């Protein structure tokens, strides 16, 4: 099944352009986030409210943490890291493993690898089976050239039932791409 997932992964055209490019695995789904009104119409610092059909400053009184997570995912995937961090800060529980994972993602993309690793570890401590955080952590380790540690995260993903997941396929691809460089 892993080969099928991997083949589908490549067939979608979502492959690494270079050895140093890491996937934004994004969520627990196998699809990258689709742009919504939040990134297409809203100003930086705002999130689209589907109830009012307006862009508004995010707060936990207006949006659920699930809605804010979806916005964070979309905004971070689009490369708007400061904006994504502001949305995380609006969450009722900014220490939700999903939010910690995206803090790690953002810091990794900004080149703050040690801080990124701290956030990934915090997310995994709260939820050891959170394979997306393990995948992001592994991709950060690949970027740092720490291949043994990255492979350890790949193994953990598989052992925790994620061998057929997008998280596994993305980390496996990152490891393969980096291996081609050496």
PDB file of N, CA and C in Angstrom, residues 20-71:
ATOM      1  N   UNK A  20      16.527  20.483  -0.929  1.00  0.00           N
ATOM      2  CA  UNK A  20      16.345  21.267   0.285  1.00  0.00           C
ATOM      3  C   UNK A  20      14.916  21.706   0.511  1.00  0.00           C
ATOM      4  N   UNK A  21      14.036  21.444  -0.438  1.00  0.00           N
ATOM      5  CA  UNK A  21      12.645  21.834  -0.306  1.00  0.00           C
ATOM      6  C   UNK A  21      11.911  20.760   0.466  1.00  0.00           C
ATOM      7  N   UNK A  22      11.185  21.160   1.479  1.00  0.00           N
ATOM      8  CA  UNK A  22      10.403  20.209   2.251  1.00  0.00           C
ATOM      9  C   UNK A  22       8.929  20.472   2.020  1.00  0.00           C
ATOM     10  N   UNK A  23       8.141  19.391   2.092  1.00  0.00           N
ATOM     11  CA  UNK A  23       6.712  19.527   1.919  1.00  0.00           C
ATOM     12  C   UNK A  23       6.095  20.229   3.101  1.00  0.00           C
ATOM     13  N   UNK A  24       5.063  20.927   2.823  1.00  0.00           N
ATOM     14  CA  UNK A  24       4.185  21.376   3.894  1.00  0.00           C
ATOM     15  C   UNK A  24       3.093  20.322   3.935  1.00  0.00           C
ATOM     16  N   UNK A  25       3.278  19.331   4.764  1.00  0.00           N
ATOM     17  CA  UNK A  25       2.334  18.235   4.818  1.00  0.00           C
ATOM     18  C   UNK A  25       0.951  18.781   5.077  1.00  0.00           C
ATOM     19  N   UNK A  26       0.882  19.764   5.933  1.00  0.00           N
ATOM     20  CA  UNK A  26      -0.312  20.560   6.054  1.00  0.00           C
ATOM     21  C   UNK A  26      -1.308  20.098   7.065  1.00  0.00           C
ATOM     22  N   UNK A  27      -1.856  18.925   6.962  1.00  0.00           N
ATOM     23  CA  UNK A  27      -2.861  18.496   7.907  1.00  0.00           C
ATOM     24  C   UNK A  27      -2.874  17.003   7.947  1.00  0.00           C
ATOM     25  N   UNK A  28      -3.924  16.489   8.512  1.00  0.00           N
ATOM     26  CA  UNK A  28      -4.056  15.059   8.597  1.00  0.00           C
ATOM     27  C   UNK A  28      -4.714  14.498   7.342  1.00  0.00           C
ATOM     28  N   UNK A  29      -4.932  15.304   6.338  1.00  0.00           N
ATOM     29  CA  UNK A  29      -5.504  14.836   5.086  1.00  0.00           C
ATOM     30  C   UNK A  29      -4.386  14.644   4.078  1.00  0.00           C
ATOM     31  N   UNK A  30      -4.737  14.076   2.944  1.00  0.00           N
ATOM     32  CA  UNK A  30      -3.729  13.838   1.917  1.00  0.00           C
ATOM     33  C   UNK A  30      -3.688  14.939   0.872  1.00  0.00           C
ATOM     34  N   UNK A  31      -4.400  15.987   1.100  1.00  0.00           N
ATOM     35  CA  UNK A  31      -4.450  17.081   0.131  1.00  0.00           C
ATOM     36  C   UNK A  31      -3.892  18.364   0.734  1.00  0.00           C
ATOM     37  N   UNK A  32      -3.160  19.131  -0.065  1.00  0.00           N
ATOM     38  CA  UNK A  32      -2.748  20.458   0.412  1.00  0.00           C
ATOM     39  C   UNK A  32      -3.991  21.314   0.631  1.00  0.00           C
ATOM     40  N   UNK A  33      -3.900  22.315   1.501  1.00  0.00           N
ATOM     41  CA  UNK A  33      -5.074  23.161   1.724  1.00  0.00           C
ATOM     42  C   UNK A  33      -5.421  23.944   0.464  1.00  0.00           C
ATOM     43  N   UNK A  34      -6.701  24.060   0.228  1.00  0.00           N
ATOM     44  CA  UNK A  34      -7.162  24.850  -0.918  1.00  0.00           C
ATOM     45  C   UNK A  34      -7.331  26.288  -0.457  1.00  0.00           C
ATOM     46  N   UNK A  35      -6.926  27.229  -1.273  1.00  0.00           N
ATOM     47  CA  UNK A  35      -7.133  28.633  -0.905  1.00  0.00           C
ATOM     48  C   UNK A  35      -8.625  28.917  -0.726  1.00  0.00           C
ATOM     49  N   UNK A  36      -8.899  29.694   0.282  1.00  0.00           N
ATOM     50  CA  UNK A  36     -10.275  30.121   0.554  1.00  0.00           C
ATOM     51  C   UNK A  36     -10.306  31.642   0.569  1.00  0.00           C
ATOM     52  N   UNK A  37     -11.432  32.174   0.965  1.00  0.00           N
ATOM     53  CA  UNK A  37     -11.560  33.622   1.057  1.00  0.00           C
ATOM     54  C   UNK A  37     -10.529  34.219   2.015  1.00  0.00           C
ATOM     55  N   UNK A  38     -10.084  33.420   2.996  1.00  0.00           N
ATOM     56  CA  UNK A  38      -9.111  33.940   3.958  1.00  0.00           C
ATOM     57  C   UNK A  38      -7.852  34.425   3.249  1.00  0.00           C
ATOM     58  N   UNK A  39      -7.280  33.597   2.380  1.00  0.00           N
ATOM     59  CA  UNK A  39      -6.050  34.022   1.689  1.00  0.00           C
ATOM     60  C   UNK A  39      -6.322  34.739   0.374  1.00  0.00           C
ATOM     61  N   UNK A  40      -7.542  34.618  -0.138  1.00  0.00           N
ATOM     62  CA  UNK A  40      -7.844  35.272  -1.405  1.00  0.00           C
ATOM     63  C   UNK A  40      -8.439  36.668  -1.253  1.00  0.00           C
ATOM     64  N   UNK A  41      -9.155  36.921  -0.144  1.00  0.00           N
ATOM     65  CA  UNK A  41      -9.851  38.195   0.004  1.00  0.00           C
ATOM     66  C   UNK A  41      -9.480  38.976   1.257  1.00  0.00           C
ATOM     67  N   UNK A  42      -9.095  38.286   2.304  1.00  0.00           N
ATOM     68  CA  UNK A  42      -8.867  38.960   3.581  1.00  0.00           C
ATOM     69  C   UNK A  42      -7.507  39.646   3.627  1.00  0.00           C
ATOM     70  N   UNK A  43      -7.458  40.684   4.436  1.00  0.00           N
ATOM     71  CA  UNK A  43      -6.204  41.382   4.695  1.00  0.00           C
ATOM     72  C   UNK A  43      -5.409  40.584   5.724  1.00  0.00           C
ATOM     73  N   UNK A  44      -4.096  40.842   5.759  1.00  0.00           N
ATOM     74  CA  UNK A  44      -3.250  40.199   6.753  1.00  0.00           C
ATOM     75  C   UNK A  44      -3.842  40.451   8.142  1.00  0.00           C
ATOM     76  N   UNK A  45      -3.901  39.390   8.937  1.00  0.00           N
ATOM     77  CA  UNK A  45      -4.432  39.507  10.284  1.00  0.00           C
ATOM     78  C   UNK A  45      -5.914  39.197  10.395  1.00  0.00           C
ATOM     79  N   UNK A  46      -6.564  38.939   9.271  1.00  0.00           N
ATOM     80  CA  UNK A  46      -7.988  38.638   9.277  1.00  0.00           C
ATOM     81  C   UNK A  46      -8.230  37.197   8.820  1.00  0.00           C
ATOM     82  N   UNK A  47      -9.395  36.688   9.177  1.00  0.00           N
ATOM     83  CA  UNK A  47      -9.852  35.370   8.747  1.00  0.00           C
ATOM     84  C   UNK A  47     -11.275  35.531   8.240  1.00  0.00           C
ATOM     85  N   UNK A  48     -11.606  34.807   7.192  1.00  0.00           N
ATOM     86  CA  UNK A  48     -12.959  34.893   6.641  1.00  0.00           C
ATOM     87  C   UNK A  48     -13.927  34.164   7.555  1.00  0.00           C
ATOM     88  N   UNK A  49     -15.002  34.858   7.902  1.00  0.00           N
ATOM     89  CA  UNK A  49     -16.045  34.293   8.746  1.00  0.00           C
ATOM     90  C   UNK A  49     -17.183  33.826   7.837  1.00  0.00           C
ATOM     91  N   UNK A  50     -17.380  32.509   7.730  1.00  0.00           N
ATOM     92  CA  UNK A  50     -18.427  32.020   6.823  1.00  0.00           C
ATOM     93  C   UNK A  50     -19.840  32.392   7.268  1.00  0.00           C
ATOM     94  N   UNK A  51     -20.025  32.695   8.549  1.00  0.00           N
ATOM     95  CA  UNK A  51     -21.355  33.077   9.035  1.00  0.00           C
ATOM     96  C   UNK A  51     -21.740  34.483   8.594  1.00  0.00           C
ATOM     97  N   UNK A  52     -20.790  35.410   8.715  1.00  0.00           N
ATOM     98  CA  UNK A  52     -21.082  36.802   8.346  1.00  0.00           C
ATOM     99  C   UNK A  52     -20.667  37.125   6.923  1.00  0.00           C
ATOM    100  N   UNK A  53     -19.904  36.215   6.312  1.00  0.00           N
ATOM    101  CA  UNK A  53     -19.379  36.410   4.949  1.00  0.00           C
ATOM    102  C   UNK A  53     -18.461  37.623   4.869  1.00  0.00           C
ATOM    103  N   UNK A  54     -17.762  37.882   5.981  1.00  0.00           N
ATOM    104  CA  UNK A  54     -16.827  39.009   6.046  1.00  0.00           C
ATOM    105  C   UNK A  54     -15.499  38.557   6.635  1.00  0.00           C
ATOM    106  N   UNK A  55     -14.471  39.305   6.322  1.00  0.00           N
ATOM    107  CA  UNK A  55     -13.165  39.088   6.920  1.00  0.00           C
ATOM    108  C   UNK A  55     -13.144  39.811   8.265  1.00  0.00           C
ATOM    109  N   UNK A  56     -12.607  39.164   9.269  1.00  0.00           N
ATOM    110  CA  UNK A  56     -12.589  39.748  10.596  1.00  0.00           C
ATOM    111  C   UNK A  56     -11.344  39.316  11.350  1.00  0.00           C
ATOM    112  N   UNK A  57     -10.982  40.100  12.337  1.00  0.00           N
ATOM    113  CA  UNK A  57      -9.855  39.744  13.190  1.00  0.00           C
ATOM    114  C   UNK A  57     -10.233  38.467  13.942  1.00  0.00           C
ATOM    115  N   UNK A  58      -9.359  37.455  13.927  1.00  0.00           N
ATOM    116  CA  UNK A  58      -9.716  36.198  14.576  1.00  0.00           C
ATOM    117  C   UNK A  58      -9.678  36.287  16.098  1.00  0.00           C
ATOM    118  N   UNK A  59     -10.689  35.729  16.724  1.00  0.00           N
ATOM    119  CA  UNK A  59     -10.728  35.579  18.175  1.00  0.00           C
ATOM    120  C   UNK A  59     -11.378  34.233  18.474  1.00  0.00           C
ATOM    121  N   UNK A  60     -11.101  33.706  19.653  1.00  0.00           N
ATOM    122  CA  UNK A  60     -11.703  32.431  20.035  1.00  0.00           C
ATOM    123  C   UNK A  60     -13.199  32.586  20.327  1.00  0.00           C
ATOM    124  N   UNK A  61     -13.677  33.827  20.458  1.00  0.00           N
ATOM    125  CA  UNK A  61     -15.105  34.053  20.664  1.00  0.00           C
ATOM    126  C   UNK A  61     -15.885  33.934  19.352  1.00  0.00           C
ATOM    127  N   UNK A  62     -15.202  34.187  18.249  1.00  0.00           N
ATOM    128  CA  UNK A  62     -15.855  34.145  16.937  1.00  0.00           C
ATOM    129  C   UNK A  62     -15.617  32.800  16.248  1.00  0.00           C
ATOM    130  N   UNK A  63     -14.395  32.279  16.372  1.00  0.00           N
ATOM    131  CA  UNK A  63     -14.002  31.062  15.659  1.00  0.00           C
ATOM    132  C   UNK A  63     -13.658  29.943  16.631  1.00  0.00           C
ATOM    133  N   UNK A  64     -13.996  28.731  16.259  1.00  0.00           N
ATOM    134  CA  UNK A  64     -13.566  27.575  17.044  1.00  0.00           C
ATOM    135  C   UNK A  64     -12.076  27.324  16.763  1.00  0.00           C
ATOM    136  N   UNK A  65     -11.429  26.573  17.628  1.00  0.00           N
ATOM    137  CA  UNK A  65     -10.031  26.239  17.376  1.00  0.00           C
ATOM    138  C   UNK A  65      -9.880  25.421  16.093  1.00  0.00           C
ATOM    139  N   UNK A  66     -10.874  24.604  15.758  1.00  0.00           N
ATOM    140  CA  UNK A  66     -10.812  23.858  14.503  1.00  0.00           C
ATOM    141  C   UNK A  66     -10.830  24.813  13.306  1.00  0.00           C
ATOM    142  N   UNK A  67     -11.671  25.826  13.367  1.00  0.00           N
ATOM    143  CA  UNK A  67     -11.711  26.818  12.280  1.00  0.00           C
ATOM    144  C   UNK A  67     -10.395  27.591  12.212  1.00  0.00           C
ATOM    145  N   UNK A  68      -9.874  27.957  13.364  1.00  0.00           N
ATOM    146  CA  UNK A  68      -8.599  28.686  13.384  1.00  0.00           C
ATOM    147  C   UNK A  68      -7.464  27.806  12.882  1.00  0.00           C
ATOM    148  N   UNK A  69      -7.487  26.525  13.233  1.00  0.00           N
ATOM    149  CA  UNK A  69      -6.460  25.602  12.731  1.00  0.00           C
ATOM    150  C   UNK A  69      -6.504  25.535  11.207  1.00  0.00           C
ATOM    151  N   UNK A  70      -7.705  25.413  10.643  1.00  0.00           N
ATOM    152  CA  UNK A  70      -7.813  25.378   9.179  1.00  0.00           C
ATOM    153  C   UNK A  70      -7.247  26.654   8.559  1.00  0.00           C
ATOM    154  N   UNK A  71      -7.525  27.782   9.186  1.00  0.00           N
ATOM    155  CA  UNK A  71      -6.996  29.060   8.681  1.00  0.00           C
ATOM    156  C   UNK A  71      -5.477  29.104   8.819  1.00  0.00           C
TER     157      UNK A  71
END
